[in-house]
mmCIF file of C-alpha atoms in Angstrom:
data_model
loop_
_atom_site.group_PDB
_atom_site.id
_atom_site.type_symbol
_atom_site.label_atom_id
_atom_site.label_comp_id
_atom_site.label_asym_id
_atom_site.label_seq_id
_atom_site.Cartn_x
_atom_site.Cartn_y
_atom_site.Cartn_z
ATOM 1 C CA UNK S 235 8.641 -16.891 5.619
ATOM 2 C CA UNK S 236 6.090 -18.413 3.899
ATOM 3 C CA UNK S 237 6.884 -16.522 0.612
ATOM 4 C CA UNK S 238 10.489 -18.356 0.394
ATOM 5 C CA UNK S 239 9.252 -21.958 0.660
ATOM 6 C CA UNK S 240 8.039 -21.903 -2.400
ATOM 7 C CA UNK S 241 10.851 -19.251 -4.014
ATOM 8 C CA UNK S 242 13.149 -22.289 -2.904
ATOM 9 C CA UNK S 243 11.298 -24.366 -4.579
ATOM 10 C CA UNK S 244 11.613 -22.672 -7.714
ATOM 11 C CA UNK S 245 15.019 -21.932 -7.176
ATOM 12 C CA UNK S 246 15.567 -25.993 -6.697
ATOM 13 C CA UNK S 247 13.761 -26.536 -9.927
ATOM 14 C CA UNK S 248 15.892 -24.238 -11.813
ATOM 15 C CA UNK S 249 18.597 -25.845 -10.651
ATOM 16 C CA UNK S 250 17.350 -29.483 -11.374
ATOM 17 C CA UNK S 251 16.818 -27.947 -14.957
ATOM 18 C CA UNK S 252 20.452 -26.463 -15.657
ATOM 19 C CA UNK S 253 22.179 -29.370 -14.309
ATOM 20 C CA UNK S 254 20.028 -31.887 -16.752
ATOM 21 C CA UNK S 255 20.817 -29.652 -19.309
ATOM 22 C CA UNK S 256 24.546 -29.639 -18.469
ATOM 23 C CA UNK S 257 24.301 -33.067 -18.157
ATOM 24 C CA UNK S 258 22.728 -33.398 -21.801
ATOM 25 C CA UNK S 259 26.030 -31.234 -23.091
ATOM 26 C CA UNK S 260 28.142 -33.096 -21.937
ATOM 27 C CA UNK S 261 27.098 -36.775 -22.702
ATOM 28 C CA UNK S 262 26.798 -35.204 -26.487
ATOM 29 C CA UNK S 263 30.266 -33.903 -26.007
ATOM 30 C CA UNK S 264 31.633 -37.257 -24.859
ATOM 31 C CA UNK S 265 29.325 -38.889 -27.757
ATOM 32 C CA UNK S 266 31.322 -36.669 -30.604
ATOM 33 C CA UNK S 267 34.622 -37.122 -28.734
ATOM 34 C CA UNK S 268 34.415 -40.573 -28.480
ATOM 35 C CA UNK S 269 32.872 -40.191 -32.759
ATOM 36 C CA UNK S 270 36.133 -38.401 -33.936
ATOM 37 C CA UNK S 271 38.674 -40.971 -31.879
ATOM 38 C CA UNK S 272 36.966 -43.789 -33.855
ATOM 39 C CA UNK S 273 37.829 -41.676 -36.590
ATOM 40 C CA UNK S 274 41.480 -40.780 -35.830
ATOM 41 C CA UNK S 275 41.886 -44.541 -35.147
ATOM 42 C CA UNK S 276 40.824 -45.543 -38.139
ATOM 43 C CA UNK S 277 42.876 -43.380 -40.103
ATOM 44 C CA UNK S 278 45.930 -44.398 -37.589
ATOM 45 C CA UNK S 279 44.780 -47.968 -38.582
ATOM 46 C CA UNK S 280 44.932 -46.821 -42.051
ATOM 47 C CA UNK S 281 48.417 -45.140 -41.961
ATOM 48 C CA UNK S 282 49.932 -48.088 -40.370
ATOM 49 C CA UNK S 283 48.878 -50.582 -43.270
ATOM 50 C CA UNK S 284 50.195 -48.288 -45.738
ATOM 51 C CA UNK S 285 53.337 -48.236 -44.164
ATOM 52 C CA UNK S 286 53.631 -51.845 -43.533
ATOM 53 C CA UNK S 287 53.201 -52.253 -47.748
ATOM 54 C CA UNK S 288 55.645 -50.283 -48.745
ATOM 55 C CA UNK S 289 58.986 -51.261 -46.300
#
């Protein structure tokens, strides 16, 4: 018994690890997503002008 305390504990720390790391992923994932809608808005933005000009 005294061999899984600290197996647990490792086992914890892993686990503290991979979810910070997930949690890194994904706020750079949400970072570039929210990156290319600027972008796509832009170029909506962009679009609609043009269109407005020429009618």
């Amino acid at each position: 018994m005294a061999e899984t305390k600290p197996q647990i504990k490792i086992l914890f720390l892993m686990l503290s690890t991979e979810e910070t790391a997930i949690d890194k992923d994904l706020e750079e994932r949400i970072e570039d997503l929210k990156r290319k809608r600027k972008t796509l808005k832009n170029e909506l933005n962009k679009i609609s002008q043009k269109s407005q000009l020429s009618i």
